[in-house]
Amino acid sequence: MTRRLYDPAIEKVAVTFPHLDMSDAIGARNMLDSMVAAMAAEGVERASDDRIKESERMIPGPDGAPDILIRIYTPENRKQPGPGFVNLHGGGFILGGLEIEHPRCLMLAAKGDAVVVSVDYRLAPEHPFPAAAEDCYTALCWVVEHAAELHIDPARIVTGGGSAGGNLTAGVALMARDRGGPQVALQMLFYPMLDDRCETTSMQDGADLYICDSRDVSDMWNQYLGRSRQQVSPYAAPARAQDLSGLPPTYMVTCEHDPLRDEGILYAMRLMAHGVPVELHNYPGTVHGFDLLIPSPVATRALHESIAAFKQAAVG
């Protein structure tokens, strides 16, 4: 077993997190709901900011699919078109919704002066690929088409998400390139799931990790794509894409103690090789989802650095 050197503040909290069995979607959802309820009972309040207005609405889904729920975070002083952020949440394709990355959305709206649109896409296994990817692509197109109504400058839209949301962000970027769809100013990939083949060193060495281990990742892919997969679309597993040219500038975050670490780093290197500007941060001592899950100095630094990258791309 590899000796792990964790950031002390990260490990102190990570060790207390119960394990979610990602092979059981219903059970994992129920456990997550129980965790959230327990935190609320202990007095952990939902983050809020008086400067940000939150609203929800339904938008048309892909052809033949249900409408999509979105949440819009709007700075109260927004009068003229400005930067926008389309958030695609994490949760291993099977968990979560608009609340799971609420802190990131709220912070980008408040500190990045962004109108943030968070997308509640369909979940697997009830809705396997391509449901989530098509929902997210459709939502991005809707944001661009309604940019004036949202007070968003369509030339300053950034997309992003963590884990499965990072997968969907990368997949949507490939779809937009290939379909002649919207161009975005930056894609922000936070510890993304990118490669269903699960062959990297960090995957092979990731059996004893906090929060998310290699078995979890394998189970998530099985839920999203099924167990028997010979020809997998790069829109489902972006690491399978042969050509990464013409994709948006990329901000990549990886975590040292995360089975997804290496596929994120390798994808970043391949993007660079195809002429895509990339900023890559690998945070030592951290675990999957550390920036949103665990208050700590390194998490605070990661959040501030991501906001700075957003502002550089979308605000100037």
Coordinates of C-alpha atoms in Angstrom, one line a residue, residues 16-298:
T16 CA -15.0 11.4 9.0
F17 CA -16.9 11.1 5.6
P18 CA -18.9 7.9 5.3
H19 CA -18.4 5.9 2.1
L20 CA -21.1 6.0 -0.5
D21 CA -21.6 2.8 -2.5
M22 CA -21.7 4.1 -6.0
S23 CA -22.8 0.7 -7.3
D24 CA -26.2 1.3 -5.6
A25 CA -27.6 4.6 -7.0
I26 CA -30.7 4.6 -4.8
G27 CA -28.7 3.7 -1.7
A28 CA -26.0 6.4 -2.4
R29 CA -28.7 9.0 -2.9
N30 CA -30.4 8.1 0.3
M31 CA -27.1 8.2 2.2
L32 CA -26.3 11.6 0.7
D33 CA -29.7 13.0 1.7
S34 CA -29.2 11.6 5.2
M35 CA -25.8 13.3 5.4
V36 CA -27.2 16.7 4.4
A37 CA -30.1 16.3 6.9
A38 CA -27.6 15.5 9.7
M39 CA -25.5 18.6 8.8
A40 CA -28.6 20.8 8.9
A41 CA -29.6 19.4 12.3
E42 CA -26.2 20.2 13.6
G43 CA -26.7 23.9 12.5
V44 CA -24.7 23.9 9.2
E45 CA -26.5 26.6 7.2
R46 CA -26.9 26.8 3.5
A47 CA -24.5 29.4 2.1
S48 CA -26.2 32.6 1.0
D49 CA -25.3 36.1 -0.1
D50 CA -27.6 39.1 0.0
R51 CA -25.9 40.5 -3.1
I52 CA -27.0 37.5 -5.2
K53 CA -30.6 36.8 -6.4
E54 CA -31.4 33.1 -7.0
S55 CA -34.2 32.0 -9.3
E56 CA -35.2 28.7 -10.9
R57 CA -37.0 28.0 -14.2
M58 CA -37.6 25.2 -16.6
I59 CA -36.1 25.4 -20.1
P60 CA -36.7 23.2 -23.1
G61 CA -34.8 19.9 -23.1
P62 CA -33.3 18.1 -26.1
D63 CA -35.7 16.9 -28.8
G64 CA -38.1 14.4 -27.3
A65 CA -36.6 14.8 -23.8
P66 CA -38.1 16.4 -20.7
D67 CA -37.6 20.1 -19.9
I68 CA -34.5 21.0 -17.8
L69 CA -34.5 22.7 -14.4
I70 CA -31.9 25.5 -14.1
R71 CA -31.0 27.8 -11.3
I72 CA -29.8 31.3 -12.1
Y73 CA -27.6 33.3 -9.7
T74 CA -27.7 37.0 -10.6
P75 CA -25.7 39.8 -9.0
E76 CA -28.2 42.4 -7.7
N77 CA -26.3 45.2 -9.5
R78 CA -26.3 43.6 -12.9
K79 CA -27.7 46.0 -15.4
Q80 CA -25.5 45.5 -18.4
P81 CA -24.2 42.3 -20.1
G82 CA -21.3 40.8 -18.3
P83 CA -19.6 37.5 -17.6
G84 CA -21.5 34.3 -17.3
F85 CA -20.8 30.8 -15.9
V86 CA -22.6 27.6 -16.9
N87 CA -22.2 25.1 -14.0
L88 CA -22.5 21.3 -14.5
H89 CA -22.5 19.7 -11.2
G90 CA -20.7 16.6 -10.0
G91 CA -22.0 13.4 -8.4
G92 CA -20.7 10.5 -10.4
F93 CA -23.5 10.8 -13.0
I94 CA -25.9 9.3 -10.4
L95 CA -26.1 11.8 -7.5
G96 CA -26.8 15.4 -6.7
G97 CA -28.6 18.3 -8.3
L98 CA -28.5 22.1 -8.0
E99 CA -27.4 22.1 -4.4
I100 CA -24.3 20.0 -4.8
E101 CA -22.1 22.8 -6.2
H102 CA -24.1 25.7 -4.8
P103 CA -21.1 27.1 -2.9
R104 CA -19.1 27.4 -6.1
C105 CA -22.0 29.0 -8.0
L106 CA -22.6 31.5 -5.2
M107 CA -18.9 32.4 -4.9
L108 CA -18.5 32.9 -8.7
A109 CA -21.6 35.1 -8.8
A110 CA -20.4 37.2 -5.9
K111 CA -16.7 37.4 -6.4
G112 CA -16.6 36.9 -10.1
D113 CA -19.5 39.2 -10.8
A114 CA -21.0 36.5 -13.0
V115 CA -24.5 35.4 -13.8
V116 CA -24.3 31.7 -13.0
V117 CA -26.6 29.2 -14.6
S118 CA -26.5 25.8 -12.9
V119 CA -28.0 22.8 -14.8
D120 CA -30.0 20.0 -13.2
Y121 CA -29.4 17.3 -15.9
R122 CA -30.9 13.8 -16.0
L123 CA -29.1 11.2 -13.9
A124 CA -27.9 7.6 -14.6
P125 CA -28.6 4.8 -14.4
E126 CA -32.3 5.7 -15.1
H127 CA -30.9 8.0 -17.9
P128 CA -27.6 6.7 -19.2
F129 CA -25.4 8.5 -21.7
P130 CA -26.1 10.5 -23.8
A131 CA -28.9 12.0 -21.6
A132 CA -26.8 14.1 -19.3
A133 CA -24.4 15.3 -22.0
E134 CA -27.3 16.3 -24.3
D135 CA -29.1 18.1 -21.5
C136 CA -25.9 20.1 -20.7
Y137 CA -25.2 21.0 -24.3
T138 CA -28.8 22.1 -24.8
A139 CA -28.6 24.2 -21.7
L140 CA -25.4 25.9 -22.9
C141 CA -27.1 26.7 -26.2
W142 CA -30.1 28.1 -24.4
V143 CA -27.9 30.4 -22.3
V144 CA -26.2 31.7 -25.4
E145 CA -29.5 32.3 -27.1
H146 CA -31.0 34.1 -24.1
A147 CA -27.8 35.9 -23.1
A148 CA -29.4 39.4 -23.5
E149 CA -32.3 38.4 -21.2
L150 CA -29.8 37.1 -18.6
H151 CA -27.5 40.1 -18.9
I152 CA -24.7 37.9 -20.1
D153 CA -22.2 38.9 -22.7
P154 CA -22.1 35.8 -25.0
A155 CA -18.4 36.4 -25.7
R156 CA -17.6 36.0 -22.0
I157 CA -19.3 32.7 -21.1
V158 CA -17.3 30.1 -19.1
T159 CA -18.3 26.5 -18.5
G160 CA -17.2 24.3 -15.6
G161 CA -17.9 21.6 -13.1
G162 CA -16.3 19.1 -10.8
S163 CA -15.9 15.3 -11.2
A164 CA -18.7 14.1 -13.4
G165 CA -19.4 17.8 -14.0
G166 CA -15.9 18.1 -15.3
N167 CA -16.6 15.2 -17.7
L168 CA -19.7 16.9 -18.9
T169 CA -17.9 20.2 -19.4
A170 CA -15.2 18.6 -21.5
G171 CA -17.8 16.5 -23.4
V172 CA -19.9 19.6 -24.2
A173 CA -16.8 21.4 -25.4
L174 CA -16.2 18.6 -27.9
M175 CA -19.8 18.6 -28.9
A176 CA -19.8 22.4 -29.5
R177 CA -16.7 22.2 -31.6
D178 CA -18.0 19.3 -33.7
R179 CA -21.5 20.7 -34.1
G180 CA -20.5 24.3 -34.8
G181 CA -22.1 25.3 -31.5
P182 CA -21.3 28.0 -28.9
Q183 CA -17.7 29.0 -28.2
V184 CA -16.8 29.6 -24.6
A185 CA -14.1 31.7 -23.1
L186 CA -12.8 29.0 -20.8
Q187 CA -13.6 25.5 -19.7
M188 CA -12.9 24.8 -16.0
L189 CA -12.4 21.1 -15.2
F190 CA -12.2 20.4 -11.5
Y191 CA -10.9 16.9 -10.8
P192 CA -12.8 15.6 -13.9
M193 CA -13.8 12.0 -14.8
L194 CA -12.4 11.7 -18.3
D195 CA -11.4 8.1 -19.1
D196 CA -13.7 5.1 -18.7
R197 CA -10.8 2.7 -19.3
C198 CA -9.5 3.3 -15.8
E199 CA -5.9 2.3 -16.6
T200 CA -3.8 5.2 -15.2
T201 CA -1.4 4.8 -12.3
S202 CA -3.6 6.8 -9.9
M203 CA -6.6 4.6 -10.8
Q204 CA -4.6 1.4 -10.3
D205 CA -3.2 2.7 -7.0
G206 CA -6.4 4.3 -5.7
A207 CA -8.1 1.6 -3.7
D208 CA -7.6 3.1 -0.2
L209 CA -8.4 6.8 -0.8
Y210 CA -10.8 9.0 1.2
I211 CA -14.0 10.4 -0.4
C212 CA -13.6 8.7 -3.8
D213 CA -11.6 5.5 -4.6
S214 CA -10.9 3.6 -7.8
R215 CA -13.8 1.2 -7.2
D216 CA -16.2 4.2 -6.9
V217 CA -14.9 5.5 -10.2
S218 CA -15.4 2.1 -11.9
D219 CA -18.9 1.9 -10.5
M220 CA -19.8 5.4 -11.7
W221 CA -18.7 4.5 -15.3
N222 CA -20.8 1.3 -15.2
Q223 CA -23.8 3.3 -14.1
Y224 CA -23.3 5.8 -16.9
L225 CA -22.2 3.6 -19.8
G226 CA -23.0 0.1 -18.7
R227 CA -20.5 -2.7 -18.2
S228 CA -20.1 -3.9 -21.8
R229 CA -18.6 -1.1 -23.8
Q230 CA -16.6 -1.6 -27.0
Q231 CA -17.1 1.7 -28.8
V232 CA -17.4 4.6 -26.4
S233 CA -18.1 8.1 -27.6
P234 CA -15.6 10.8 -26.8
Y235 CA -18.6 12.9 -25.7
A236 CA -19.0 10.3 -22.9
A237 CA -15.3 9.8 -22.1
P238 CA -13.4 12.8 -23.5
A239 CA -10.0 11.1 -23.0
R240 CA -10.9 8.9 -25.9
A241 CA -11.0 11.9 -28.3
Q242 CA -8.2 11.7 -30.8
D243 CA -8.3 15.3 -31.8
L244 CA -8.3 18.0 -29.1
S245 CA -7.5 20.9 -31.3
G246 CA -9.9 23.8 -31.4
L247 CA -11.1 23.4 -27.8
P248 CA -11.5 26.3 -25.4
P249 CA -8.7 27.5 -23.1
T250 CA -8.7 25.2 -20.1
Y251 CA -8.3 25.5 -16.3
M252 CA -7.6 22.1 -14.8
V253 CA -7.6 21.2 -11.1
T254 CA -6.4 17.8 -10.0
C255 CA -5.9 16.4 -6.5
E256 CA -2.9 14.4 -5.3
H257 CA -4.9 11.6 -3.6
D258 CA -7.6 11.1 -6.2
P259 CA -7.9 8.2 -8.6
L260 CA -8.8 10.7 -11.3
R261 CA -5.6 12.7 -10.9
D262 CA -3.6 11.2 -13.7
E263 CA -6.3 11.3 -16.4
G264 CA -6.8 15.0 -15.6
I265 CA -3.1 15.7 -15.9
L266 CA -2.8 13.6 -19.1
Y267 CA -5.7 15.4 -20.7
A268 CA -4.2 18.7 -19.8
M269 CA -0.9 17.7 -21.5
R270 CA -2.7 16.5 -24.6
L271 CA -4.7 19.7 -24.8
M272 CA -1.4 21.6 -24.7
A273 CA 0.1 19.4 -27.4
H274 CA -2.9 20.3 -29.6
G275 CA -2.3 24.0 -29.1
V276 CA -4.9 24.7 -26.4
P277 CA -3.9 27.1 -23.7
V278 CA -4.0 25.3 -20.3
E279 CA -3.5 26.3 -16.7
L280 CA -3.0 23.1 -14.6
H281 CA -3.0 23.0 -10.8
N282 CA -2.3 19.7 -8.9
Y283 CA -2.9 20.4 -5.2
P284 CA -0.6 18.2 -2.9
G285 CA -2.1 16.5 0.1
T286 CA -5.7 16.9 -1.2
V287 CA -8.6 14.5 -1.9
H288 CA -11.3 14.5 -4.5
G289 CA -13.7 17.4 -4.0
F290 CA -11.5 19.0 -1.4
D291 CA -12.2 22.6 -2.4
L292 CA -16.0 22.3 -1.7
L293 CA -16.1 19.6 1.0
I294 CA -13.4 20.6 3.4
P295 CA -12.7 24.0 4.9
S296 CA -8.9 24.4 4.9
P297 CA -6.2 26.8 3.8
V298 CA -5.4 24.8 0.7

